[in-house]
Amino acid sequence: MRDFRFSFNILDVGSRDALIDRCRRSAELGYDVVLAADHLGAPAPFPLLVAIADATPQRVGTLVLNAPFWNAALLAREIATTDVLTDGRLEIGLGAGHMKWEFDAADIEWKPFGGRVEQLAATVDDLHTFFTTDFDELPEERDAPRPLQRSGFEGSGPPLLIGGTGDRVLRIAAAHADTVGVAGTFQIPGKPPGTFRLATAEETDERIRFVRKHAGSRADGIEWHLLVQMVVETDDRESAARRIAERMTGSMTADAVLDTPYLLLGTVDEMAEQLARHRKRYGFSYITVHDPYMEVFAPVIDALRKRG
């Protein structure tokens, strides 16, 4: 059974000093990794990660890059340069993208899901190619930047996380990812793209089984990632679950709220016990919370580490 790793994702910068102070605080609280998203309206991921790594000893990563946003050759340059500038502490998360408005605002073609998945698969392959290609056109005294790490991308780059919920994305993850993020979000039929509901415990079981089946001999080496959508410290889990279920307007029952791995509710000890059960049941050992929950979740990290 893998040891736990803990991370949180940065949602905004504010100022450089505020960013650095927050990341240093997260290191004191026991977080191993600081993550950046890839959304319009959020900070640009790569300069953000370089600034963080320059100020803290933590690893840094993306959760997740929208593959259709990127030209693979230029993305390979970004990844390689950032891996060098972070002393080999970079982790790369990739996904297919799901917010149509971002594509429209950036004047990037919004393809049907299958087309976006094809772009994700091509990006994984192309990054490996660019990490290993010698460019004959470069002057003799220059070399293309290469990642320091040799773990992901068929041993040519940083560790690779692929996140998603659908069959096609998870097949790619099963074939290529060092870390698989079972995102636990399902598009609600008839609603605009990006309108999601959370997966139940049983649906999560099924998604894990699906990845393991398609990963074959790779399955036992996969690290399993859980993005916790909400952390609620309370001494009355049932009442909190009922309130959350009411806000979800019928997409989940209170019992499903209590059971899903994507929500943490309870006292510190109860939340620690939830995550211990999730690791045993699903394999989830790499846990991420959103930035607003960084402080409230920190005692859970301490409780789990004291358990060993």
PDB file of N, CA and C in Angstrom, residues 79-173:
ATOM      1  N   ILE A  79       7.471  22.320 -20.652  1.00  0.00           N
ATOM      2  CA  ILE A  79       7.664  21.279 -19.643  1.00  0.00           C
ATOM      3  C   ILE A  79       9.147  21.070 -19.356  1.00  0.00           C
ATOM      4  N   ALA A  80       9.941  20.940 -20.404  1.00  0.00           N
ATOM      5  CA  ALA A  80      11.366  20.682 -20.216  1.00  0.00           C
ATOM      6  C   ALA A  80      12.039  21.828 -19.467  1.00  0.00           C
ATOM      7  N   THR A  81      11.741  23.056 -19.868  1.00  0.00           N
ATOM      8  CA  THR A  81      12.347  24.218 -19.213  1.00  0.00           C
ATOM      9  C   THR A  81      11.926  24.297 -17.756  1.00  0.00           C
ATOM     10  N   THR A  82      10.643  24.063 -17.491  1.00  0.00           N
ATOM     11  CA  THR A  82      10.148  24.135 -16.114  1.00  0.00           C
ATOM     12  C   THR A  82      10.733  23.019 -15.263  1.00  0.00           C
ATOM     13  N   ASP A  83      10.903  21.837 -15.832  1.00  0.00           N
ATOM     14  CA  ASP A  83      11.509  20.750 -15.065  1.00  0.00           C
ATOM     15  C   ASP A  83      12.946  21.097 -14.682  1.00  0.00           C
ATOM     16  N   VAL A  84      13.679  21.727 -15.593  1.00  0.00           N
ATOM     17  CA  VAL A  84      15.047  22.149 -15.288  1.00  0.00           C
ATOM     18  C   VAL A  84      15.047  23.224 -14.203  1.00  0.00           C
ATOM     19  N   LEU A  85      14.171  24.222 -14.350  1.00  0.00           N
ATOM     20  CA  LEU A  85      14.166  25.346 -13.417  1.00  0.00           C
ATOM     21  C   LEU A  85      13.618  24.976 -12.041  1.00  0.00           C
ATOM     22  N   THR A  86      12.913  23.869 -11.949  1.00  0.00           N
ATOM     23  CA  THR A  86      12.425  23.397 -10.647  1.00  0.00           C
ATOM     24  C   THR A  86      13.285  22.258 -10.095  1.00  0.00           C
ATOM     25  N   ASP A  87      14.451  22.050 -10.681  1.00  0.00           N
ATOM     26  CA  ASP A  87      15.379  20.998 -10.222  1.00  0.00           C
ATOM     27  C   ASP A  87      14.729  19.620 -10.246  1.00  0.00           C
ATOM     28  N   GLY A  88      13.945  19.341 -11.274  1.00  0.00           N
ATOM     29  CA  GLY A  88      13.345  18.026 -11.425  1.00  0.00           C
ATOM     30  C   GLY A  88      12.235  17.753 -10.438  1.00  0.00           C
ATOM     31  N   ARG A  89      11.446  18.779 -10.104  1.00  0.00           N
ATOM     32  CA  ARG A  89      10.337  18.592  -9.154  1.00  0.00           C
ATOM     33  C   ARG A  89       8.974  18.750  -9.822  1.00  0.00           C
ATOM     34  N   LEU A  90       8.922  18.672 -11.121  1.00  0.00           N
ATOM     35  CA  LEU A  90       7.688  18.913 -11.865  1.00  0.00           C
ATOM     36  C   LEU A  90       6.914  17.616 -12.089  1.00  0.00           C
ATOM     37  N   GLU A  91       5.590  17.697 -11.950  1.00  0.00           N
ATOM     38  CA  GLU A  91       4.681  16.616 -12.327  1.00  0.00           C
ATOM     39  C   GLU A  91       3.676  17.185 -13.321  1.00  0.00           C
ATOM     40  N   ILE A  92       3.402  16.434 -14.376  1.00  0.00           N
ATOM     41  CA  ILE A  92       2.529  16.931 -15.433  1.00  0.00           C
ATOM     42  C   ILE A  92       1.216  16.170 -15.425  1.00  0.00           C
ATOM     43  N   GLY A  93       0.129  16.914 -15.245  1.00  0.00           N
ATOM     44  CA  GLY A  93      -1.212  16.361 -15.390  1.00  0.00           C
ATOM     45  C   GLY A  93      -1.821  16.837 -16.685  1.00  0.00           C
ATOM     46  N   LEU A  94      -2.437  15.921 -17.409  1.00  0.00           N
ATOM     47  CA  LEU A  94      -3.072  16.233 -18.688  1.00  0.00           C
ATOM     48  C   LEU A  94      -4.519  15.775 -18.683  1.00  0.00           C
ATOM     49  N   GLY A  95      -5.373  16.557 -19.356  1.00  0.00           N
ATOM     50  CA  GLY A  95      -6.770  16.187 -19.532  1.00  0.00           C
ATOM     51  C   GLY A  95      -7.267  16.651 -20.883  1.00  0.00           C
ATOM     52  N   ALA A  96      -8.516  16.314 -21.180  1.00  0.00           N
ATOM     53  CA  ALA A  96      -9.078  16.610 -22.498  1.00  0.00           C
ATOM     54  C   ALA A  96      -9.811  17.938 -22.559  1.00  0.00           C
ATOM     55  N   GLY A  97      -9.995  18.616 -21.424  1.00  0.00           N
ATOM     56  CA  GLY A  97     -10.737  19.867 -21.408  1.00  0.00           C
ATOM     57  C   GLY A  97     -12.234  19.633 -21.342  1.00  0.00           C
ATOM     58  N   HIS A  98     -12.945  20.535 -20.632  1.00  0.00           N
ATOM     59  CA  HIS A  98     -14.384  20.317 -20.486  1.00  0.00           C
ATOM     60  C   HIS A  98     -15.207  21.595 -20.413  1.00  0.00           C
ATOM     61  N   MET A  99     -14.561  22.774 -20.419  1.00  0.00           N
ATOM     62  CA  MET A  99     -15.308  24.022 -20.298  1.00  0.00           C
ATOM     63  C   MET A  99     -15.371  24.708 -21.664  1.00  0.00           C
ATOM     64  N   LYS A 100     -16.514  24.591 -22.324  1.00  0.00           N
ATOM     65  CA  LYS A 100     -16.640  25.102 -23.692  1.00  0.00           C
ATOM     66  C   LYS A 100     -16.398  26.603 -23.759  1.00  0.00           C
ATOM     67  N   TRP A 101     -16.843  27.332 -22.759  1.00  0.00           N
ATOM     68  CA  TRP A 101     -16.704  28.787 -22.821  1.00  0.00           C
ATOM     69  C   TRP A 101     -15.243  29.210 -22.922  1.00  0.00           C
ATOM     70  N   GLU A 102     -14.328  28.433 -22.312  1.00  0.00           N
ATOM     71  CA  GLU A 102     -12.908  28.776 -22.383  1.00  0.00           C
ATOM     72  C   GLU A 102     -12.387  28.638 -23.801  1.00  0.00           C
ATOM     73  N   PHE A 103     -12.789  27.576 -24.472  1.00  0.00           N
ATOM     74  CA  PHE A 103     -12.392  27.383 -25.862  1.00  0.00           C
ATOM     75  C   PHE A 103     -12.931  28.523 -26.728  1.00  0.00           C
ATOM     76  N   ASP A 104     -14.188  28.880 -26.506  1.00  0.00           N
ATOM     77  CA  ASP A 104     -14.793  29.969 -27.288  1.00  0.00           C
ATOM     78  C   ASP A 104     -14.056  31.278 -27.042  1.00  0.00           C
ATOM     79  N   ALA A 105     -13.758  31.581 -25.784  1.00  0.00           N
ATOM     80  CA  ALA A 105     -13.093  32.836 -25.452  1.00  0.00           C
ATOM     81  C   ALA A 105     -11.683  32.896 -26.026  1.00  0.00           C
ATOM     82  N   ALA A 106     -11.015  31.752 -26.096  1.00  0.00           N
ATOM     83  CA  ALA A 106      -9.648  31.696 -26.616  1.00  0.00           C
ATOM     84  C   ALA A 106      -9.609  31.479 -28.130  1.00  0.00           C
ATOM     85  N   ASP A 107     -10.768  31.383 -28.756  1.00  0.00           N
ATOM     86  CA  ASP A 107     -10.871  31.138 -30.198  1.00  0.00           C
ATOM     87  C   ASP A 107     -10.163  29.840 -30.588  1.00  0.00           C
ATOM     88  N   ILE A 108     -10.360  28.815 -29.742  1.00  0.00           N
ATOM     89  CA  ILE A 108      -9.859  27.474 -30.014  1.00  0.00           C
ATOM     90  C   ILE A 108     -11.046  26.590 -30.356  1.00  0.00           C
ATOM     91  N   GLU A 109     -10.907  25.794 -31.385  1.00  0.00           N
ATOM     92  CA  GLU A 109     -12.023  24.969 -31.819  1.00  0.00           C
ATOM     93  C   GLU A 109     -12.490  24.029 -30.705  1.00  0.00           C
ATOM     94  N   TRP A 110     -13.786  24.033 -30.451  1.00  0.00           N
ATOM     95  CA  TRP A 110     -14.385  23.111 -29.486  1.00  0.00           C
ATOM     96  C   TRP A 110     -14.847  21.876 -30.242  1.00  0.00           C
ATOM     97  N   LYS A 111     -14.123  20.803 -30.061  1.00  0.00           N
ATOM     98  CA  LYS A 111     -14.454  19.572 -30.767  1.00  0.00           C
ATOM     99  C   LYS A 111     -15.349  18.702 -29.887  1.00  0.00           C
ATOM    100  N   PRO A 112     -16.109  17.794 -30.494  1.00  0.00           N
ATOM    101  CA  PRO A 112     -16.820  16.802 -29.683  1.00  0.00           C
ATOM    102  C   PRO A 112     -15.820  16.047 -28.802  1.00  0.00           C
ATOM    103  N   PHE A 113     -16.345  15.401 -27.761  1.00  0.00           N
ATOM    104  CA  PHE A 113     -15.472  14.776 -26.772  1.00  0.00           C
ATOM    105  C   PHE A 113     -14.460  13.828 -27.410  1.00  0.00           C
ATOM    106  N   GLY A 114     -14.900  13.035 -28.378  1.00  0.00           N
ATOM    107  CA  GLY A 114     -13.988  12.102 -29.020  1.00  0.00           C
ATOM    108  C   GLY A 114     -12.818  12.804 -29.672  1.00  0.00           C
ATOM    109  N   GLY A 115     -13.067  13.961 -30.280  1.00  0.00           N
ATOM    110  CA  GLY A 115     -11.992  14.722 -30.904  1.00  0.00           C
ATOM    111  C   GLY A 115     -11.012  15.267 -29.888  1.00  0.00           C
ATOM    112  N   ARG A 116     -11.522  15.713 -28.747  1.00  0.00           N
ATOM    113  CA  ARG A 116     -10.636  16.223 -27.694  1.00  0.00           C
ATOM    114  C   ARG A 116      -9.804  15.097 -27.096  1.00  0.00           C
ATOM    115  N   VAL A 117     -10.386  13.918 -26.976  1.00  0.00           N
ATOM    116  CA  VAL A 117      -9.631  12.770 -26.465  1.00  0.00           C
ATOM    117  C   VAL A 117      -8.528  12.385 -27.440  1.00  0.00           C
ATOM    118  N   GLU A 118      -8.815  12.444 -28.741  1.00  0.00           N
ATOM    119  CA  GLU A 118      -7.778  12.169 -29.729  1.00  0.00           C
ATOM    120  C   GLU A 118      -6.619  13.149 -29.585  1.00  0.00           C
ATOM    121  N   GLN A 119      -6.938  14.413 -29.319  1.00  0.00           N
ATOM    122  CA  GLN A 119      -5.876  15.392 -29.110  1.00  0.00           C
ATOM    123  C   GLN A 119      -5.063  15.071 -27.861  1.00  0.00           C
ATOM    124  N   LEU A 120      -5.727  14.606 -26.815  1.00  0.00           N
ATOM    125  CA  LEU A 120      -5.010  14.211 -25.594  1.00  0.00           C
ATOM    126  C   LEU A 120      -4.045  13.062 -25.887  1.00  0.00           C
ATOM    127  N   ALA A 121      -4.528  12.038 -26.574  1.00  0.00           N
ATOM    128  CA  ALA A 121      -3.671  10.890 -26.889  1.00  0.00           C
ATOM    129  C   ALA A 121      -2.491  11.314 -27.755  1.00  0.00           C
ATOM    130  N   ALA A 122      -2.758  12.164 -28.745  1.00  0.00           N
ATOM    131  CA  ALA A 122      -1.682  12.629 -29.623  1.00  0.00           C
ATOM    132  C   ALA A 122      -0.672  13.464 -28.849  1.00  0.00           C
ATOM    133  N   THR A 123      -1.142  14.260 -27.893  1.00  0.00           N
ATOM    134  CA  THR A 123      -0.236  15.088 -27.097  1.00  0.00           C
ATOM    135  C   THR A 123       0.718  14.226 -26.281  1.00  0.00           C
ATOM    136  N   VAL A 124       0.216  13.166 -25.664  1.00  0.00           N
ATOM    137  CA  VAL A 124       1.079  12.270 -24.888  1.00  0.00           C
ATOM    138  C   VAL A 124       2.174  11.695 -25.794  1.00  0.00           C
ATOM    139  N   ASP A 125       1.784  11.207 -26.958  1.00  0.00           N
ATOM    140  CA  ASP A 125       2.760  10.628 -27.884  1.00  0.00           C
ATOM    141  C   ASP A 125       3.744  11.675 -28.383  1.00  0.00           C
ATOM    142  N   ASP A 126       3.230  12.861 -28.730  1.00  0.00           N
ATOM    143  CA  ASP A 126       4.093  13.897 -29.295  1.00  0.00           C
ATOM    144  C   ASP A 126       5.075  14.439 -28.260  1.00  0.00           C
ATOM    145  N   LEU A 127       4.657  14.537 -27.013  1.00  0.00           N
ATOM    146  CA  LEU A 127       5.587  15.006 -25.984  1.00  0.00           C
ATOM    147  C   LEU A 127       6.764  14.048 -25.854  1.00  0.00           C
ATOM    148  N   HIS A 128       6.492  12.764 -25.852  1.00  0.00           N
ATOM    149  CA  HIS A 128       7.598  11.791 -25.826  1.00  0.00           C
ATOM    150  C   HIS A 128       8.523  12.004 -27.009  1.00  0.00           C
ATOM    151  N   THR A 129       7.952  12.215 -28.190  1.00  0.00           N
ATOM    152  CA  THR A 129       8.759  12.427 -29.388  1.00  0.00           C
ATOM    153  C   THR A 129       9.648  13.655 -29.238  1.00  0.00           C
ATOM    154  N   PHE A 130       9.064  14.767 -28.775  1.00  0.00           N
ATOM    155  CA  PHE A 130       9.852  15.999 -28.669  1.00  0.00           C
ATOM    156  C   PHE A 130      10.871  15.933 -27.539  1.00  0.00           C
ATOM    157  N   PHE A 131      10.587  15.176 -26.485  1.00  0.00           N
ATOM    158  CA  PHE A 131      11.565  15.031 -25.402  1.00  0.00           C
ATOM    159  C   PHE A 131      12.788  14.240 -25.859  1.00  0.00           C
ATOM    160  N   THR A 132      12.651  13.473 -26.933  1.00  0.00           N
ATOM    161  CA  THR A 132      13.743  12.586 -27.357  1.00  0.00           C
ATOM    162  C   THR A 132      14.314  12.943 -28.732  1.00  0.00           C
ATOM    163  N   THR A 133      13.805  14.011 -29.354  1.00  0.00           N
ATOM    164  CA  THR A 133      14.234  14.366 -30.707  1.00  0.00           C
ATOM    165  C   THR A 133      15.445  15.290 -30.682  1.00  0.00           C
ATOM    166  N   ASP A 134      16.409  14.996 -31.527  1.00  0.00           N
ATOM    167  CA  ASP A 134      17.522  15.907 -31.763  1.00  0.00           C
ATOM    168  C   ASP A 134      17.166  16.785 -32.957  1.00  0.00           C
ATOM    169  N   PHE A 135      17.226  18.101 -32.768  1.00  0.00           N
ATOM    170  CA  PHE A 135      16.859  19.022 -33.835  1.00  0.00           C
ATOM    171  C   PHE A 135      18.106  19.386 -34.633  1.00  0.00           C
ATOM    172  N   ASP A 136      18.189  18.851 -35.847  1.00  0.00           N
ATOM    173  CA  ASP A 136      19.373  19.078 -36.680  1.00  0.00           C
ATOM    174  C   ASP A 136      19.530  20.536 -37.068  1.00  0.00           C
ATOM    175  N   GLU A 137      18.417  21.288 -37.048  1.00  0.00           N
ATOM    176  CA  GLU A 137      18.471  22.679 -37.491  1.00  0.00           C
ATOM    177  C   GLU A 137      19.101  23.606 -36.460  1.00  0.00           C
ATOM    178  N   LEU A 138      19.248  23.149 -35.217  1.00  0.00           N
ATOM    179  CA  LEU A 138      19.821  24.013 -34.192  1.00  0.00           C
ATOM    180  C   LEU A 138      21.323  24.195 -34.433  1.00  0.00           C
ATOM    181  N   PRO A 139      21.858  25.385 -34.122  1.00  0.00           N
ATOM    182  CA  PRO A 139      23.316  25.557 -34.205  1.00  0.00           C
ATOM    183  C   PRO A 139      24.018  24.557 -33.289  1.00  0.00           C
ATOM    184  N   GLU A 140      25.250  24.229 -33.606  1.00  0.00           N
ATOM    185  CA  GLU A 140      25.987  23.194 -32.868  1.00  0.00           C
ATOM    186  C   GLU A 140      26.123  23.511 -31.386  1.00  0.00           C
ATOM    187  N   GLU A 141      26.181  24.814 -31.066  1.00  0.00           N
ATOM    188  CA  GLU A 141      26.413  25.164 -29.663  1.00  0.00           C
ATOM    189  C   GLU A 141      25.110  25.180 -28.848  1.00  0.00           C
ATOM    190  N   ARG A 142      23.989  24.853 -29.460  1.00  0.00           N
ATOM    191  CA  ARG A 142      22.713  24.906 -28.749  1.00  0.00           C
ATOM    192  C   ARG A 142      22.051  23.530 -28.740  1.00  0.00           C
ATOM    193  N   ASP A 143      21.378  23.233 -27.635  1.00  0.00           N
ATOM    194  CA  ASP A 143      20.594  22.010 -27.506  1.00  0.00           C
ATOM    195  C   ASP A 143      19.187  22.375 -27.063  1.00  0.00           C
ATOM    196  N   ALA A 144      18.219  21.636 -27.568  1.00  0.00           N
ATOM    197  CA  ALA A 144      16.854  21.819 -27.091  1.00  0.00           C
ATOM    198  C   ALA A 144      16.786  21.422 -25.618  1.00  0.00           C
ATOM    199  N   PRO A 145      16.000  22.137 -24.804  1.00  0.00           N
ATOM    200  CA  PRO A 145      15.901  21.767 -23.385  1.00  0.00           C
ATOM    201  C   PRO A 145      15.325  20.370 -23.222  1.00  0.00           C
ATOM    202  N   ARG A 146      15.870  19.628 -22.287  1.00  0.00           N
ATOM    203  CA  ARG A 146      15.406  18.273 -21.985  1.00  0.00           C
ATOM    204  C   ARG A 146      14.960  18.210 -20.531  1.00  0.00           C
ATOM    205  N   PRO A 147      13.896  17.488 -20.246  1.00  0.00           N
ATOM    206  CA  PRO A 147      13.521  17.316 -18.840  1.00  0.00           C
ATOM    207  C   PRO A 147      14.642  16.623 -18.065  1.00  0.00           C
ATOM    208  N   LEU A 148      14.785  17.004 -16.802  1.00  0.00           N
ATOM    209  CA  LEU A 148      15.739  16.316 -15.943  1.00  0.00           C
ATOM    210  C   LEU A 148      15.243  14.929 -15.566  1.00  0.00           C
ATOM    211  N   GLN A 149      13.922  14.798 -15.382  1.00  0.00           N
ATOM    212  CA  GLN A 149      13.352  13.533 -14.923  1.00  0.00           C
ATOM    213  C   GLN A 149      13.150  12.578 -16.094  1.00  0.00           C
ATOM    214  N   ARG A 150      13.205  11.291 -15.772  1.00  0.00           N
ATOM    215  CA  ARG A 150      13.055  10.260 -16.796  1.00  0.00           C
ATOM    216  C   ARG A 150      12.115   9.168 -16.266  1.00  0.00           C
ATOM    217  N   SER A 151      10.939   9.592 -15.875  1.00  0.00           N
ATOM    218  CA  SER A 151       9.982   8.623 -15.330  1.00  0.00           C
ATOM    219  C   SER A 151       8.735   8.507 -16.191  1.00  0.00           C
ATOM    220  N   GLY A 152       8.115   9.619 -16.540  1.00  0.00           N
ATOM    221  CA  GLY A 152       6.920   9.585 -17.376  1.00  0.00           C
ATOM    222  C   GLY A 152       7.259   9.633 -18.850  1.00  0.00           C
ATOM    223  N   PHE A 153       6.209   9.550 -19.672  1.00  0.00           N
ATOM    224  CA  PHE A 153       6.371   9.649 -21.128  1.00  0.00           C
ATOM    225  C   PHE A 153       7.398   8.637 -21.627  1.00  0.00           C
ATOM    226  N   GLU A 154       7.174   7.380 -21.255  1.00  0.00           N
ATOM    227  CA  GLU A 154       8.056   6.283 -21.659  1.00  0.00           C
ATOM    228  C   GLU A 154       9.498   6.524 -21.247  1.00  0.00           C
ATOM    229  N   GLY A 155       9.677   7.090 -20.061  1.00  0.00           N
ATOM    230  CA  GLY A 155      11.014   7.310 -19.534  1.00  0.00           C
ATOM    231  C   GLY A 155      11.732   8.501 -20.122  1.00  0.00           C
ATOM    232  N   SER A 156      10.988   9.470 -20.656  1.00  0.00           N
ATOM    233  CA  SER A 156      11.633  10.626 -21.276  1.00  0.00           C
ATOM    234  C   SER A 156      11.315  11.941 -20.592  1.00  0.00           C
ATOM    235  N   GLY A 157      10.424  11.940 -19.571  1.00  0.00           N
ATOM    236  CA  GLY A 157      10.018  13.206 -18.976  1.00  0.00           C
ATOM    237  C   GLY A 157       9.531  13.058 -17.556  1.00  0.00           C
ATOM    238  N   PRO A 158       8.894  14.099 -17.041  1.00  0.00           N
ATOM    239  CA  PRO A 158       8.394  14.070 -15.666  1.00  0.00           C
ATOM    240  C   PRO A 158       7.278  13.051 -15.492  1.00  0.00           C
ATOM    241  N   PRO A 159       6.942  12.727 -14.237  1.00  0.00           N
ATOM    242  CA  PRO A 159       5.805  11.843 -13.998  1.00  0.00           C
ATOM    243  C   PRO A 159       4.535  12.399 -14.646  1.00  0.00           C
ATOM    244  N   LEU A 160       3.727  11.500 -15.181  1.00  0.00           N
ATOM    245  CA  LEU A 160       2.533  11.882 -15.933  1.00  0.00           C
ATOM    246  C   LEU A 160       1.279  11.444 -15.189  1.00  0.00           C
ATOM    247  N   LEU A 161       0.404  12.403 -14.938  1.00  0.00           N
ATOM    248  CA  LEU A 161      -0.937  12.137 -14.419  1.00  0.00           C
ATOM    249  C   LEU A 161      -1.930  12.415 -15.527  1.00  0.00           C
ATOM    250  N   ILE A 162      -2.863  11.507 -15.728  1.00  0.00           N
ATOM    251  CA  ILE A 162      -3.972  11.755 -16.641  1.00  0.00           C
ATOM    252  C   ILE A 162      -5.252  11.623 -15.847  1.00  0.00           C
ATOM    253  N   GLY A 163      -6.108  12.652 -15.969  1.00  0.00           N
ATOM    254  CA  GLY A 163      -7.335  12.673 -15.200  1.00  0.00           C
ATOM    255  C   GLY A 163      -8.566  12.691 -16.088  1.00  0.00           C
ATOM    256  N   GLY A 164      -9.598  11.999 -15.638  1.00  0.00           N
ATOM    257  CA  GLY A 164     -10.866  11.981 -16.356  1.00  0.00           C
ATOM    258  C   GLY A 164     -11.800  10.957 -15.758  1.00  0.00           C
ATOM    259  N   THR A 165     -12.954  10.824 -16.391  1.00  0.00           N
ATOM    260  CA  THR A 165     -13.964   9.885 -15.906  1.00  0.00           C
ATOM    261  C   THR A 165     -14.427   8.924 -16.996  1.00  0.00           C
ATOM    262  N   GLY A 166     -14.446   9.388 -18.250  1.00  0.00           N
ATOM    263  CA  GLY A 166     -14.981   8.577 -19.342  1.00  0.00           C
ATOM    264  C   GLY A 166     -14.050   7.471 -19.780  1.00  0.00           C
ATOM    265  N   ASP A 167     -14.623   6.494 -20.488  1.00  0.00           N
ATOM    266  CA  ASP A 167     -13.862   5.332 -20.939  1.00  0.00           C
ATOM    267  C   ASP A 167     -12.653   5.718 -21.764  1.00  0.00           C
ATOM    268  N   ARG A 168     -12.816   6.623 -22.708  1.00  0.00           N
ATOM    269  CA  ARG A 168     -11.742   6.902 -23.654  1.00  0.00           C
ATOM    270  C   ARG A 168     -10.543   7.571 -22.977  1.00  0.00           C
ATOM    271  N   VAL A 169     -10.812   8.512 -22.067  1.00  0.00           N
ATOM    272  CA  VAL A 169      -9.702   9.142 -21.352  1.00  0.00           C
ATOM    273  C   VAL A 169      -9.025   8.128 -20.431  1.00  0.00           C
ATOM    274  N   LEU A 170      -9.819   7.327 -19.754  1.00  0.00           N
ATOM    275  CA  LEU A 170      -9.228   6.375 -18.803  1.00  0.00           C
ATOM    276  C   LEU A 170      -8.463   5.264 -19.511  1.00  0.00           C
ATOM    277  N   ARG A 171      -8.808   4.939 -20.750  1.00  0.00           N
ATOM    278  CA  ARG A 171      -7.978   3.985 -21.501  1.00  0.00           C
ATOM    279  C   ARG A 171      -6.588   4.573 -21.760  1.00  0.00           C
ATOM    280  N   ILE A 172      -6.536   5.855 -22.101  1.00  0.00           N
ATOM    281  CA  ILE A 172      -5.246   6.511 -22.312  1.00  0.00           C
ATOM    282  C   ILE A 172      -4.451   6.522 -21.009  1.00  0.00           C
ATOM    283  N   ALA A 173      -5.147   6.851 -19.910  1.00  0.00           N
ATOM    284  CA  ALA A 173      -4.487   6.850 -18.606  1.00  0.00           C
ATOM    285  C   ALA A 173      -3.946   5.469 -18.272  1.00  0.00           C
TER     286      ALA A 173
END
